[in-house]
PDB file of C-alpha atoms in Angstrom:
ATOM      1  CA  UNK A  28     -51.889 163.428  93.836  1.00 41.00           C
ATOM      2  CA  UNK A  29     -54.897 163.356  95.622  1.00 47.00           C
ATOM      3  CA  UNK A  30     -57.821 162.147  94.662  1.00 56.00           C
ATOM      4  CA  UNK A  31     -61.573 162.810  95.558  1.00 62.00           C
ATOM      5  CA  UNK A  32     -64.624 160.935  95.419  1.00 64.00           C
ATOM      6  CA  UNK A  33     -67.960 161.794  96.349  1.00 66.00           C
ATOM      7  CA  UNK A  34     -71.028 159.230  97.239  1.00 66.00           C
ATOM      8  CA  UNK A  35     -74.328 160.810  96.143  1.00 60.00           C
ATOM      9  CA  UNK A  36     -78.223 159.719  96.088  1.00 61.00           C
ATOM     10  CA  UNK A  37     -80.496 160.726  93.208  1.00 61.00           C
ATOM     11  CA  UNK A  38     -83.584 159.795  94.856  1.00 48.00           C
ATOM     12  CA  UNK A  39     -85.097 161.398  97.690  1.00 39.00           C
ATOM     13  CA  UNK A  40     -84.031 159.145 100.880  1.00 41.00           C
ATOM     14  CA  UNK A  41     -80.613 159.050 102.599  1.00 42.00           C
ATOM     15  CA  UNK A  42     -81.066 156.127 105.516  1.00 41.00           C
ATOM     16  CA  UNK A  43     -77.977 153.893 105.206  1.00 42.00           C
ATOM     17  CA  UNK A  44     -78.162 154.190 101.040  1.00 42.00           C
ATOM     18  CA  UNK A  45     -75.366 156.801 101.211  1.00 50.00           C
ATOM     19  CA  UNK A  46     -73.254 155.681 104.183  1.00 52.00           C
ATOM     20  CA  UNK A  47     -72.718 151.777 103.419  1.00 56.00           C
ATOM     21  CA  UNK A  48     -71.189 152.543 100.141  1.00 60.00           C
ATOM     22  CA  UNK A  49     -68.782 155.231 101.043  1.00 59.00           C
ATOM     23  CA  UNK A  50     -67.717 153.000 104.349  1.00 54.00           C
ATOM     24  CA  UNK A  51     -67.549 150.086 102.090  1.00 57.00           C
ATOM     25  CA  UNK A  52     -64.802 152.175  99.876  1.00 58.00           C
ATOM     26  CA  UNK A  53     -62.989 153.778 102.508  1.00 58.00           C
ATOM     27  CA  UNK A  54     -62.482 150.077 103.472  1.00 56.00           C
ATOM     28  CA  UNK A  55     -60.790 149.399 100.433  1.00 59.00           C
ATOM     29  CA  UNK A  56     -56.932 148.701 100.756  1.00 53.00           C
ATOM     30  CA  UNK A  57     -55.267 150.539  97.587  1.00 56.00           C
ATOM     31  CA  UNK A  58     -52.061 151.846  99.625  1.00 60.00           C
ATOM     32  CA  UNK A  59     -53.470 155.369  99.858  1.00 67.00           C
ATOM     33  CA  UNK A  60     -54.766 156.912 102.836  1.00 76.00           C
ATOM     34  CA  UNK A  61     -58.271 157.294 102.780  1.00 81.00           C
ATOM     35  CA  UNK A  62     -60.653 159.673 104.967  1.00 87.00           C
ATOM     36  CA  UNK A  63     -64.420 160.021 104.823  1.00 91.00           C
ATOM     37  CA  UNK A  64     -66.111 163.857 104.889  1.00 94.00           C
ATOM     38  CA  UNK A  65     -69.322 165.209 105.425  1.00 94.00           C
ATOM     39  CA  UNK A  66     -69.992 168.388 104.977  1.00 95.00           C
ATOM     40  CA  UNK A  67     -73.304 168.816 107.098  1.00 95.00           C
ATOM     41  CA  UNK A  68     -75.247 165.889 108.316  1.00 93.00           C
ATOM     42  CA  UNK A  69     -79.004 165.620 109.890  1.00 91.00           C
ATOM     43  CA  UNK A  70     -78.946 163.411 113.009  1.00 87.00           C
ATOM     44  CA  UNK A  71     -80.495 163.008 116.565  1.00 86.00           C
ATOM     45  CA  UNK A  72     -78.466 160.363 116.734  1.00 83.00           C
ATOM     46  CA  UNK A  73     -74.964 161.475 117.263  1.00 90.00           C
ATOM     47  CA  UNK A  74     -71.131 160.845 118.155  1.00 93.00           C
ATOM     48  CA  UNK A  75     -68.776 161.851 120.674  1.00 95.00           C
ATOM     49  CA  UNK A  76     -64.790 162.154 120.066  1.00 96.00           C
ATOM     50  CA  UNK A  77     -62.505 162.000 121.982  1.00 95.00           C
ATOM     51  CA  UNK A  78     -61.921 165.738 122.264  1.00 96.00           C
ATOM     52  CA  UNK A  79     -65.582 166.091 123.490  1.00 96.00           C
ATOM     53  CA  UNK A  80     -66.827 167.092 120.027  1.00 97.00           C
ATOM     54  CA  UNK A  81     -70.410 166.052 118.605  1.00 96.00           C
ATOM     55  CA  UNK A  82     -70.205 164.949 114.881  1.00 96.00           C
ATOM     56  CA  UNK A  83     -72.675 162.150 113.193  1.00 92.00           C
ATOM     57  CA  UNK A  84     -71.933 158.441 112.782  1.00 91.00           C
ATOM     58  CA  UNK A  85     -72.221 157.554 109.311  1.00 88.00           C
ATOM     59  CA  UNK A  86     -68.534 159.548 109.294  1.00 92.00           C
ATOM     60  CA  UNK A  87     -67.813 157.550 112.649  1.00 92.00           C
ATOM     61  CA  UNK A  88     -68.099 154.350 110.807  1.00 89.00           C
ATOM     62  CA  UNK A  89     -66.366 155.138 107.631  1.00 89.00           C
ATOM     63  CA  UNK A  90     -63.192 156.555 110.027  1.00 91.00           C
ATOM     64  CA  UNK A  91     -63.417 153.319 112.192  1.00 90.00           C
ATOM     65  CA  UNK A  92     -63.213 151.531 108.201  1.00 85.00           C
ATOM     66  CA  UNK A  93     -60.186 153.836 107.030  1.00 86.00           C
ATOM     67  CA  UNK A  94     -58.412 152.956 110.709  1.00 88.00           C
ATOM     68  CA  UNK A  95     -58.723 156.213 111.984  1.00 92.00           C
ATOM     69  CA  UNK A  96     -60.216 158.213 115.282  1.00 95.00           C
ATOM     70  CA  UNK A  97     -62.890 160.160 114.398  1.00 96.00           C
ATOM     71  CA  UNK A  98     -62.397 164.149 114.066  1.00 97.00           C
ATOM     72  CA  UNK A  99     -65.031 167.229 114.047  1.00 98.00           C
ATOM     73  CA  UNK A 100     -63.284 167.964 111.176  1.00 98.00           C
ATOM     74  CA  UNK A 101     -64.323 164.942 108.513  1.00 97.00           C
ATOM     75  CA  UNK A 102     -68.131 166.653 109.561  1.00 97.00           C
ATOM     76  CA  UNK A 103     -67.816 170.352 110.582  1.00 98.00           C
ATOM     77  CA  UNK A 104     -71.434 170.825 111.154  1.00 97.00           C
ATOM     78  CA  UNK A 105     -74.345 168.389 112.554  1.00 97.00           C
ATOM     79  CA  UNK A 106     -78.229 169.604 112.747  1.00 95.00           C
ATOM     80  CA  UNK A 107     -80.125 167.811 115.376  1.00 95.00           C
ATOM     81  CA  UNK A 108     -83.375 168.090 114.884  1.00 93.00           C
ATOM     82  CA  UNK A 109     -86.033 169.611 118.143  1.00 93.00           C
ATOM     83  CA  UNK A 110     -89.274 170.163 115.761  1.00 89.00           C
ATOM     84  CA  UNK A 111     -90.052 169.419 112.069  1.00 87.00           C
ATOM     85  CA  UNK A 112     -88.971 173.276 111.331  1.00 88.00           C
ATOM     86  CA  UNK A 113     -85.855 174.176 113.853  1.00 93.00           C
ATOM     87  CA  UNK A 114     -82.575 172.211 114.786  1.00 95.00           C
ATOM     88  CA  UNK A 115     -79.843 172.651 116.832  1.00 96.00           C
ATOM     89  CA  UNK A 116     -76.471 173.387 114.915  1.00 97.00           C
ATOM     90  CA  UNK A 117     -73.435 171.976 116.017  1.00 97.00           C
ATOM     91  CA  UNK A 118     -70.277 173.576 114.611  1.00 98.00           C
ATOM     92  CA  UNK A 119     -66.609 171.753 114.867  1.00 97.00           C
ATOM     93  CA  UNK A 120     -68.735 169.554 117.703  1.00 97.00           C
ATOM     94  CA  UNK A 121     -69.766 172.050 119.929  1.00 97.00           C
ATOM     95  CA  UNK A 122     -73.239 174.096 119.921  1.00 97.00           C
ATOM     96  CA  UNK A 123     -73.207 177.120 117.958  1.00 96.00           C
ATOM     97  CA  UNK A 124     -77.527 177.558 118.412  1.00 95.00           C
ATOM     98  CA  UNK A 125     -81.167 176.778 117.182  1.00 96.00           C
ATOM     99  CA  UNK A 126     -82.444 177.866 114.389  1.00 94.00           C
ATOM    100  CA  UNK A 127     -85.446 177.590 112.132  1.00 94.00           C
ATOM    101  CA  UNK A 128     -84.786 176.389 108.496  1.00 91.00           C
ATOM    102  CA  UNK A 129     -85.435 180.231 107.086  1.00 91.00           C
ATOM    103  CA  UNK A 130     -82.853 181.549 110.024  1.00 92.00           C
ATOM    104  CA  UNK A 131     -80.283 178.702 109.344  1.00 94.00           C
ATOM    105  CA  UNK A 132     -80.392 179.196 105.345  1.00 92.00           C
ATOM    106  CA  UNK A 133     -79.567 183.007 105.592  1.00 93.00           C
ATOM    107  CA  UNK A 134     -76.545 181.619 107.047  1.00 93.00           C
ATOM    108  CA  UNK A 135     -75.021 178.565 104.935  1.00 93.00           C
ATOM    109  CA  UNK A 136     -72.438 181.229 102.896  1.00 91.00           C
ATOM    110  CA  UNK A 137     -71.133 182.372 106.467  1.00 95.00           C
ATOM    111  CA  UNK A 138     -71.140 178.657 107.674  1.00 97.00           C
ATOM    112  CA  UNK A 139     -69.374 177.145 104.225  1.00 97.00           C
ATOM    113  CA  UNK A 140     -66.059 178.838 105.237  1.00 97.00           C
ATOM    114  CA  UNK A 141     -66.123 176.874 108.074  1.00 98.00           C
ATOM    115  CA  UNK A 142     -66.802 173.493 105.275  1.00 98.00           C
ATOM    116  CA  UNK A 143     -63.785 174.710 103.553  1.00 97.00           C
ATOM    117  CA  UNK A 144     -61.282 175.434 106.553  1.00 98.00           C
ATOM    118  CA  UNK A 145     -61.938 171.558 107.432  1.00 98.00           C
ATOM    119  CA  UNK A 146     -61.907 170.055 104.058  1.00 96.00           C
ATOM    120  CA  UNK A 147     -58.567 171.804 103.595  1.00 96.00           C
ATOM    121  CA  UNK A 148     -57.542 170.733 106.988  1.00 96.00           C
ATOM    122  CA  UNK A 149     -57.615 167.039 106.054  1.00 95.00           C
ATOM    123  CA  UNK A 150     -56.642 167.164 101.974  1.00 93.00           C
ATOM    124  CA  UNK A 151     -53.732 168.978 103.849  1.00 93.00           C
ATOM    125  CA  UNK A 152     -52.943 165.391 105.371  1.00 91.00           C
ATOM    126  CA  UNK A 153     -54.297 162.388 103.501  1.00 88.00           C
ATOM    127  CA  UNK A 154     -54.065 161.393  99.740  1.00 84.00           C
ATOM    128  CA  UNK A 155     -57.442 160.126  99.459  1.00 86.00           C
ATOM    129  CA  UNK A 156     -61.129 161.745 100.056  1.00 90.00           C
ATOM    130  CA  UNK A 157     -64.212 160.092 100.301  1.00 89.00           C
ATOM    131  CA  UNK A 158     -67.116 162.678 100.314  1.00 91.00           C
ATOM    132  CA  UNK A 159     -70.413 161.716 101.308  1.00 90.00           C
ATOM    133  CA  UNK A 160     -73.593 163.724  99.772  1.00 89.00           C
ATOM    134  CA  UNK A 161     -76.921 165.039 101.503  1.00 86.00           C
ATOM    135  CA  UNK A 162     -80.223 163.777 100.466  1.00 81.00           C
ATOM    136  CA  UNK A 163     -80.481 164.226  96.490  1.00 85.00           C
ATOM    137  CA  UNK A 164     -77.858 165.658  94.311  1.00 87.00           C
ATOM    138  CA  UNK A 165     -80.942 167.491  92.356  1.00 89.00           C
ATOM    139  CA  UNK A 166     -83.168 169.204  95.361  1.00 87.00           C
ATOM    140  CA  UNK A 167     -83.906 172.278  93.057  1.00 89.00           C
ATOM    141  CA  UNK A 168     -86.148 174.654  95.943  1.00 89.00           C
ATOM    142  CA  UNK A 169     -82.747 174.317  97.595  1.00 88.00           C
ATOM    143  CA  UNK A 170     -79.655 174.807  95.473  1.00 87.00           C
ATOM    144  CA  UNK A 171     -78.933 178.421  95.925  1.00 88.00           C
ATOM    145  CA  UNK A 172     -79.130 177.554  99.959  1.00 90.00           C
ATOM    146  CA  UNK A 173     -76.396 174.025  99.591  1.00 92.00           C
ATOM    147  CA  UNK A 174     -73.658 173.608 101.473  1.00 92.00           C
ATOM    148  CA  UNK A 175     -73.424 169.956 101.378  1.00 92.00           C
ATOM    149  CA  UNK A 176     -73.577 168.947  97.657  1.00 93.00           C
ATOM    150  CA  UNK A 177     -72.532 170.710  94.286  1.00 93.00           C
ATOM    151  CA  UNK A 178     -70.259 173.301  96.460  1.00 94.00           C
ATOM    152  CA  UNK A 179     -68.345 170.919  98.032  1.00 94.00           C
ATOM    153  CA  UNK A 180     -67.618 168.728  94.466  1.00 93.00           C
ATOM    154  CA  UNK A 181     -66.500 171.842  93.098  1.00 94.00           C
ATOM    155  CA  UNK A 182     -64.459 172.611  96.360  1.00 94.00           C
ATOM    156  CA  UNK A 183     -63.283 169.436  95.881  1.00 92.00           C
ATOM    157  CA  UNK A 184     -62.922 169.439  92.215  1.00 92.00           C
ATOM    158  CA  UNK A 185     -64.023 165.391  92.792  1.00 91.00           C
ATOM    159  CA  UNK A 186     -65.717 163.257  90.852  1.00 92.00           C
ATOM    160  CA  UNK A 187     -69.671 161.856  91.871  1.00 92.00           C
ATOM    161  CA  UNK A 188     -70.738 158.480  91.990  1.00 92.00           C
ATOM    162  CA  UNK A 189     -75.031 158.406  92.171  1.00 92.00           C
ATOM    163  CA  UNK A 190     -75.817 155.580  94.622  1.00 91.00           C
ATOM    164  CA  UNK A 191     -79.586 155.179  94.092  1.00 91.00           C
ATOM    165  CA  UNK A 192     -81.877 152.588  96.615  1.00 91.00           C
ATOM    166  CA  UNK A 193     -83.566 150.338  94.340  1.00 93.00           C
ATOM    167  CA  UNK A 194     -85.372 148.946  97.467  1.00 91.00           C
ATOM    168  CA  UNK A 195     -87.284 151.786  97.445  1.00 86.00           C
ATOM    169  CA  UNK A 196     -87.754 151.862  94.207  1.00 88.00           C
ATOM    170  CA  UNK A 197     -88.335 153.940  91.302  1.00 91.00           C
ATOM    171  CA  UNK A 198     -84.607 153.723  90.791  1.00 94.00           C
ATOM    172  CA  UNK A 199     -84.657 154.165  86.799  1.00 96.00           C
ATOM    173  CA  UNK A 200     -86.575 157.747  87.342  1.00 94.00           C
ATOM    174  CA  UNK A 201     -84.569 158.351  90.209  1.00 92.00           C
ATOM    175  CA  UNK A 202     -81.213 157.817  88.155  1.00 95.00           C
ATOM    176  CA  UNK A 203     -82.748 159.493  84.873  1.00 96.00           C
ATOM    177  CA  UNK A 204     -84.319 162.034  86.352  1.00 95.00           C
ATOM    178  CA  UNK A 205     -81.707 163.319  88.572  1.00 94.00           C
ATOM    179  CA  UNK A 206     -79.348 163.775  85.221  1.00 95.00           C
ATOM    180  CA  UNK A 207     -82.162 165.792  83.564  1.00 95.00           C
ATOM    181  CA  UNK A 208     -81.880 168.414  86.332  1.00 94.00           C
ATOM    182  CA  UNK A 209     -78.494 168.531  86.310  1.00 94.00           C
ATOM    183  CA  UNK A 210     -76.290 171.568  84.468  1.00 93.00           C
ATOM    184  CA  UNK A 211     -73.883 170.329  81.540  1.00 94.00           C
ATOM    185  CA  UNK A 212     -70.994 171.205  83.998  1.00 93.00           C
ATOM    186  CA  UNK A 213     -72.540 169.430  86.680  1.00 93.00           C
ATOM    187  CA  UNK A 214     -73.022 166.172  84.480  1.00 94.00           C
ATOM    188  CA  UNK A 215     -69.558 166.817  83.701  1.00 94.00           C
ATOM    189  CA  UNK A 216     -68.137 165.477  87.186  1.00 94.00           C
ATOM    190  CA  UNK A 217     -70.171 162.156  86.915  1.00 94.00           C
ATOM    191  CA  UNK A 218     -68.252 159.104  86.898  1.00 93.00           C
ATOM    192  CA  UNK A 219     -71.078 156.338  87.221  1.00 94.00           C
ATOM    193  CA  UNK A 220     -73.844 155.172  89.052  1.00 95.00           C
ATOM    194  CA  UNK A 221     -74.286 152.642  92.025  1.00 93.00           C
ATOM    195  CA  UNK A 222     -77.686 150.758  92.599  1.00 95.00           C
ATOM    196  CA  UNK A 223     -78.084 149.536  96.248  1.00 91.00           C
ATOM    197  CA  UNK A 224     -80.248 147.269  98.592  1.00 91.00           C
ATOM    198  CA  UNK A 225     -80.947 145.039  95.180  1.00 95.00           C
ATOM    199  CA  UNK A 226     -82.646 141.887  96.364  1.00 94.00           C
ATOM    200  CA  UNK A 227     -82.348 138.465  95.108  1.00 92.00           C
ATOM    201  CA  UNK A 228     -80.290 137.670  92.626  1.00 93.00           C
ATOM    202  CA  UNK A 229     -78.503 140.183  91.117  1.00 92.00           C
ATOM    203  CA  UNK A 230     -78.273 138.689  87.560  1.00 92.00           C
ATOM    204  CA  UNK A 231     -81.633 139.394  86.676  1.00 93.00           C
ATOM    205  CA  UNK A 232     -80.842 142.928  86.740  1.00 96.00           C
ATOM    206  CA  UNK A 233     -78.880 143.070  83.901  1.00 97.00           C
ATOM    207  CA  UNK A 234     -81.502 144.248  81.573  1.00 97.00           C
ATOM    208  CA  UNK A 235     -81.572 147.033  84.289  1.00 97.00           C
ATOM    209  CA  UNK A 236     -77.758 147.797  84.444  1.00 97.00           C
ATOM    210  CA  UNK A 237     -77.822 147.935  79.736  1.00 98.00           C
ATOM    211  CA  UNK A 238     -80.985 150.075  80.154  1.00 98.00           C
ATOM    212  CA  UNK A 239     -79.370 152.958  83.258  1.00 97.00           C
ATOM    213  CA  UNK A 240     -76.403 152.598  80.907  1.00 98.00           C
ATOM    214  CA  UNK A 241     -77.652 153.270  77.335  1.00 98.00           C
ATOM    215  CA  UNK A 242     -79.916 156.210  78.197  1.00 97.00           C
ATOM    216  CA  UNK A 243     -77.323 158.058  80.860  1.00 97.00           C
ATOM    217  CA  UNK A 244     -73.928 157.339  79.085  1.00 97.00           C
ATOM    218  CA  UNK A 245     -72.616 156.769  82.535  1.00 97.00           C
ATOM    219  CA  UNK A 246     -71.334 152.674  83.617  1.00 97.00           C
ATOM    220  CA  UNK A 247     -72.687 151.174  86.369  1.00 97.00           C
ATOM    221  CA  UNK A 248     -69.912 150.508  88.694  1.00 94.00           C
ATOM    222  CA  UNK A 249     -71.945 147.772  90.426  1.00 93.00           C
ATOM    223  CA  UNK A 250     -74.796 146.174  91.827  1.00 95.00           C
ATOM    224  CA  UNK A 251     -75.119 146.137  95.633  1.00 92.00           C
ATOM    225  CA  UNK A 252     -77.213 142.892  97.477  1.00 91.00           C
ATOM    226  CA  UNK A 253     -79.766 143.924 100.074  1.00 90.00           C
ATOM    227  CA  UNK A 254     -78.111 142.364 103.384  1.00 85.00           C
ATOM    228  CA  UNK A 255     -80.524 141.907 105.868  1.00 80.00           C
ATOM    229  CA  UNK A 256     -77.977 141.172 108.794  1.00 75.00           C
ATOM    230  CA  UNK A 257     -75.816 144.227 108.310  1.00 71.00           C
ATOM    231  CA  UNK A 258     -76.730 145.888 111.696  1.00 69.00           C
ATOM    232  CA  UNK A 259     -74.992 149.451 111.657  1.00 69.00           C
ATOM    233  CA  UNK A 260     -75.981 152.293 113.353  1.00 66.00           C
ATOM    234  CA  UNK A 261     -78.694 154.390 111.690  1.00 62.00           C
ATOM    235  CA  UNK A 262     -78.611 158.153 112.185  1.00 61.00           C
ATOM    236  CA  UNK A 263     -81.764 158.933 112.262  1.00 54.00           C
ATOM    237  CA  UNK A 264     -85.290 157.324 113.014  1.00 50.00           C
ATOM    238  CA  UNK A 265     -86.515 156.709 109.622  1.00 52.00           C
ATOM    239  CA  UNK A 266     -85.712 153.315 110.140  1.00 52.00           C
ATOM    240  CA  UNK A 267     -86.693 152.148 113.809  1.00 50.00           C
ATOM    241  CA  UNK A 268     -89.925 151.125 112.252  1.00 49.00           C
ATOM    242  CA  UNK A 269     -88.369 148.540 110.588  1.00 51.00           C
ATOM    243  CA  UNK A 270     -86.675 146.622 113.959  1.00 50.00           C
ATOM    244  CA  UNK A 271     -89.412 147.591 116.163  1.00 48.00           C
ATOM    245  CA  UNK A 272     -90.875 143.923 116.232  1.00 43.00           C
ATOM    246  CA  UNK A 273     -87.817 142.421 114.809  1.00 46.00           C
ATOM    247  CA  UNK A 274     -85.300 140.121 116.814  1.00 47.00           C
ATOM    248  CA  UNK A 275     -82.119 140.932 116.260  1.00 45.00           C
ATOM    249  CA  UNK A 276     -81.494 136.829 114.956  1.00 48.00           C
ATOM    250  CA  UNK A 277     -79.623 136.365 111.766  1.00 48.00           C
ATOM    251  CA  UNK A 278     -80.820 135.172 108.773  1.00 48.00           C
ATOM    252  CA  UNK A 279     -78.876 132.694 108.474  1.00 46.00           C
ATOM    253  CA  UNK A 280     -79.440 131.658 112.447  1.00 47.00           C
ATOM    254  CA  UNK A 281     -83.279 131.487 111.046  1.00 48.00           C
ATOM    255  CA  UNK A 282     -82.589 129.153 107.895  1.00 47.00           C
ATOM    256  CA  UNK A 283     -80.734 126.554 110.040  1.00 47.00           C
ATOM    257  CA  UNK A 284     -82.909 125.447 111.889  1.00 50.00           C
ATOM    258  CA  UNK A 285     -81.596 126.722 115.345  1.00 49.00           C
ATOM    259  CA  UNK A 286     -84.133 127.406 118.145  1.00 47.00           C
ATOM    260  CA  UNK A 287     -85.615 130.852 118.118  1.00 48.00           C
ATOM    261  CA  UNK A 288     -86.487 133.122 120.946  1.00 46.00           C
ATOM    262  CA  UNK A 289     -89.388 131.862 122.689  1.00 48.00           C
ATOM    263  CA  UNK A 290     -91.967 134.630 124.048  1.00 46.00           C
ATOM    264  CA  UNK A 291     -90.276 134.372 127.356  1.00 46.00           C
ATOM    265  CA  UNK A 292     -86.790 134.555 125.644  1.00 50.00           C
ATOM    266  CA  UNK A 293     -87.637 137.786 123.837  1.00 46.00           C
ATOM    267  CA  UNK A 294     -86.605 141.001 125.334  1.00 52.00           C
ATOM    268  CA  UNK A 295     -87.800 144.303 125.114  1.00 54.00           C
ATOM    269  CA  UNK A 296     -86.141 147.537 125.828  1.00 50.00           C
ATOM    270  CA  UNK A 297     -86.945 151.388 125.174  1.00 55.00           C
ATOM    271  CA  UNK A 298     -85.546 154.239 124.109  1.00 53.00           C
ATOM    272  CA  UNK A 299     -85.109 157.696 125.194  1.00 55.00           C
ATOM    273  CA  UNK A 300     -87.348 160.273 123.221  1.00 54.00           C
ATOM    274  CA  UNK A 301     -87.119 163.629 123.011  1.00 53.00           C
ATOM    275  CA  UNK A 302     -90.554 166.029 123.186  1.00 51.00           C
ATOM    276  CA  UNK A 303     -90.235 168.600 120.454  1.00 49.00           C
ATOM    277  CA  UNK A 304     -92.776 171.345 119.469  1.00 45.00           C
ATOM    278  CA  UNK A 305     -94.398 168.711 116.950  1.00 42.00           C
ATOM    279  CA  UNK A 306     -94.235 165.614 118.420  1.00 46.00           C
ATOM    280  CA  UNK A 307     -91.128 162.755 119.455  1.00 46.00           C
ATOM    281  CA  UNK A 308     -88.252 162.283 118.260  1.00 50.00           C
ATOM    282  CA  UNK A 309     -85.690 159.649 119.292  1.00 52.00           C
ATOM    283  CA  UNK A 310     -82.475 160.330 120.632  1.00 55.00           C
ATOM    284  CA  UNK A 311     -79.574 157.712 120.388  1.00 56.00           C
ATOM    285  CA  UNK A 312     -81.476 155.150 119.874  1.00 50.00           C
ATOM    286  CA  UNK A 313     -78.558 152.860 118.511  1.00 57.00           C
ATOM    287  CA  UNK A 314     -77.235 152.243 121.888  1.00 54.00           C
ATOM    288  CA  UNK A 315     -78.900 149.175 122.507  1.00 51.00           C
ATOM    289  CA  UNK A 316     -77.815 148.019 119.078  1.00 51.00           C
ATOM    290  CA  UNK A 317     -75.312 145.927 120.881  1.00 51.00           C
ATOM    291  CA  UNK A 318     -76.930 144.304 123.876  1.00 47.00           C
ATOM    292  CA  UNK A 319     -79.898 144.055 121.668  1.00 48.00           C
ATOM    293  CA  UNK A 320     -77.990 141.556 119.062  1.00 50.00           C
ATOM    294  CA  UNK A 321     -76.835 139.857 122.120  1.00 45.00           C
ATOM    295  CA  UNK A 322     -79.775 138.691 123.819  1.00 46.00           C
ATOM    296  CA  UNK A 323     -82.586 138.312 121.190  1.00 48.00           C
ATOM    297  CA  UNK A 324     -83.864 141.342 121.972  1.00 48.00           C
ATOM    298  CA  UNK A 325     -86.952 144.494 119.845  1.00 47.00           C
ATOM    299  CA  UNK A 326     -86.911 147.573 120.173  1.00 47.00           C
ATOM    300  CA  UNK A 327     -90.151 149.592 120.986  1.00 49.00           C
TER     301      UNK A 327
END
């Protein structure tokens, strides 16, 4: 039989909050085969295939965690931003155009048969799907115009899991607010809620966990830790802020008492930005990830 689960954020954010989770269960060895989908993703920062195709990385890394090559298929379409108003669309990997947001919404019921084709594609071949979400499951000024969220759980017929980023916070109006916009059938298709990036210790959420549980009638399937050395790529920029004086050390390098990078140790390198109509935006800016963690290194 196969199954179908789908990762989704009630708050407003998306930066690794969505993608860790459904990589972490596509990691998960049950005897099934498992395969990650996105439907459309948002992303400057992209992937190649094999086959020459363009698709985003969050489904990169939860393919490399099920053991498989990436496909076009597990996300049929990828926006890459040029301006705060217009992207580029890739379809299947390649570039179908640029549009606006008004042009590209007139055309998400002509684009979802192309969602469909490749979610049928793969439930064709695997047993289990892991379906990550788009932003919030609740964005109301855009729910006639979705691709990406409440069509594909019905396409799906799965059942959602919120994951909401108590880092962030806010996450017990994220969590109860999101339900309160939600249709009876929608509510229907919940199975429970995930909190992520918790720091500290975890016990001293458990007021937390009885309260998100009493007033949603939905478990909560678990309590993620914040881990500050989980280096994975980012697909987007939201988050460069964060590194861009940080060495890439380990915490635990740090407690131990090990030297640190001196000033003269410290490396800096840059990345590539692209000039839109409103400003920069950075393009594949991951790709020092590795040489960075290497040698000590910020990015800037």
């Amino acid at each position: 039989m196969l199954r179908r689960l789908q990762c989704w954020e009630p708050g407003l954010t998306s930066a690794r909050v969505l993608s860790s989770p459904a990589s972490a269960v596509c990691c998960i060895e049950q005897g099934f085969e498992w395969l990650p989908f996105k439907a459309q993703n948002m992303s400057l920062n992209s992937f190649v295939t094999v086959e020459g195709g363009e698709m985003g990385r969050a489904q990169v890394l939860q393919a490399y965690a099920c053991g498989l090559v990436p496909h076009v298929d597990m996300n049929p379409i990828l926006l890459k931003p040029e301006a705060d108003d217009r992207s580029q669309v890739i379809l299947y990997g390649k570039v179908l155009g640029s549009h606006d947001a008004g042009g590209y919404f007139t055309r998400t019921r002509e684009l979802f048969r192309f969602v469909r084709a490749s979610y049928e594609r793969l439930a064709s071949q695997y047993e289990v799907i892991v379906v990550e979400g788009a932003g919030s499951a609740a964005e109301m000024n855009l729910r006639d115009r979705d691709l990406v969220n409440w069509p594909v759980a019905e396409l799906a017929d799965a059942g959602v899991v919120l994951v909401a980023d108590i880092d962030r916070g806010g996450v017990f109006a994220q969590v109860i607010g999101t339900l309160d916009l939600l249709s009876a059938d929608e509510r229907e298709r919940l199975v429970g809620v995930i909190v992520n990036k918790f720091r500290g210790d975890t016990r001293l959420f458990a007021d937390g966990v009885a309260f998100l549980e009493a007033r949603t009638d939905l478990p909560v399937l678990g309590v993620l830790p914040f881990l500050r050395d989980l280096e994975l790529d980012q697909e987007d920029s939201v988050e460069v802020e964060r590194y861009r004086h940080t060495r890439f050390t380990s915490q635990r390098r740090e407690r131990s008492g090990d030297a640190a990078a001196t000033d003269e140790q410290l490396h800096r390198f840059q990345c590539p930005r692209r000039r839109g109509r409103r400003g920069l935006a950075l393009r594949g800016f991951t790709s020092g990830y590795p040489r960075g963690r290497r040698c000590g290194a910020s990015r800037e």
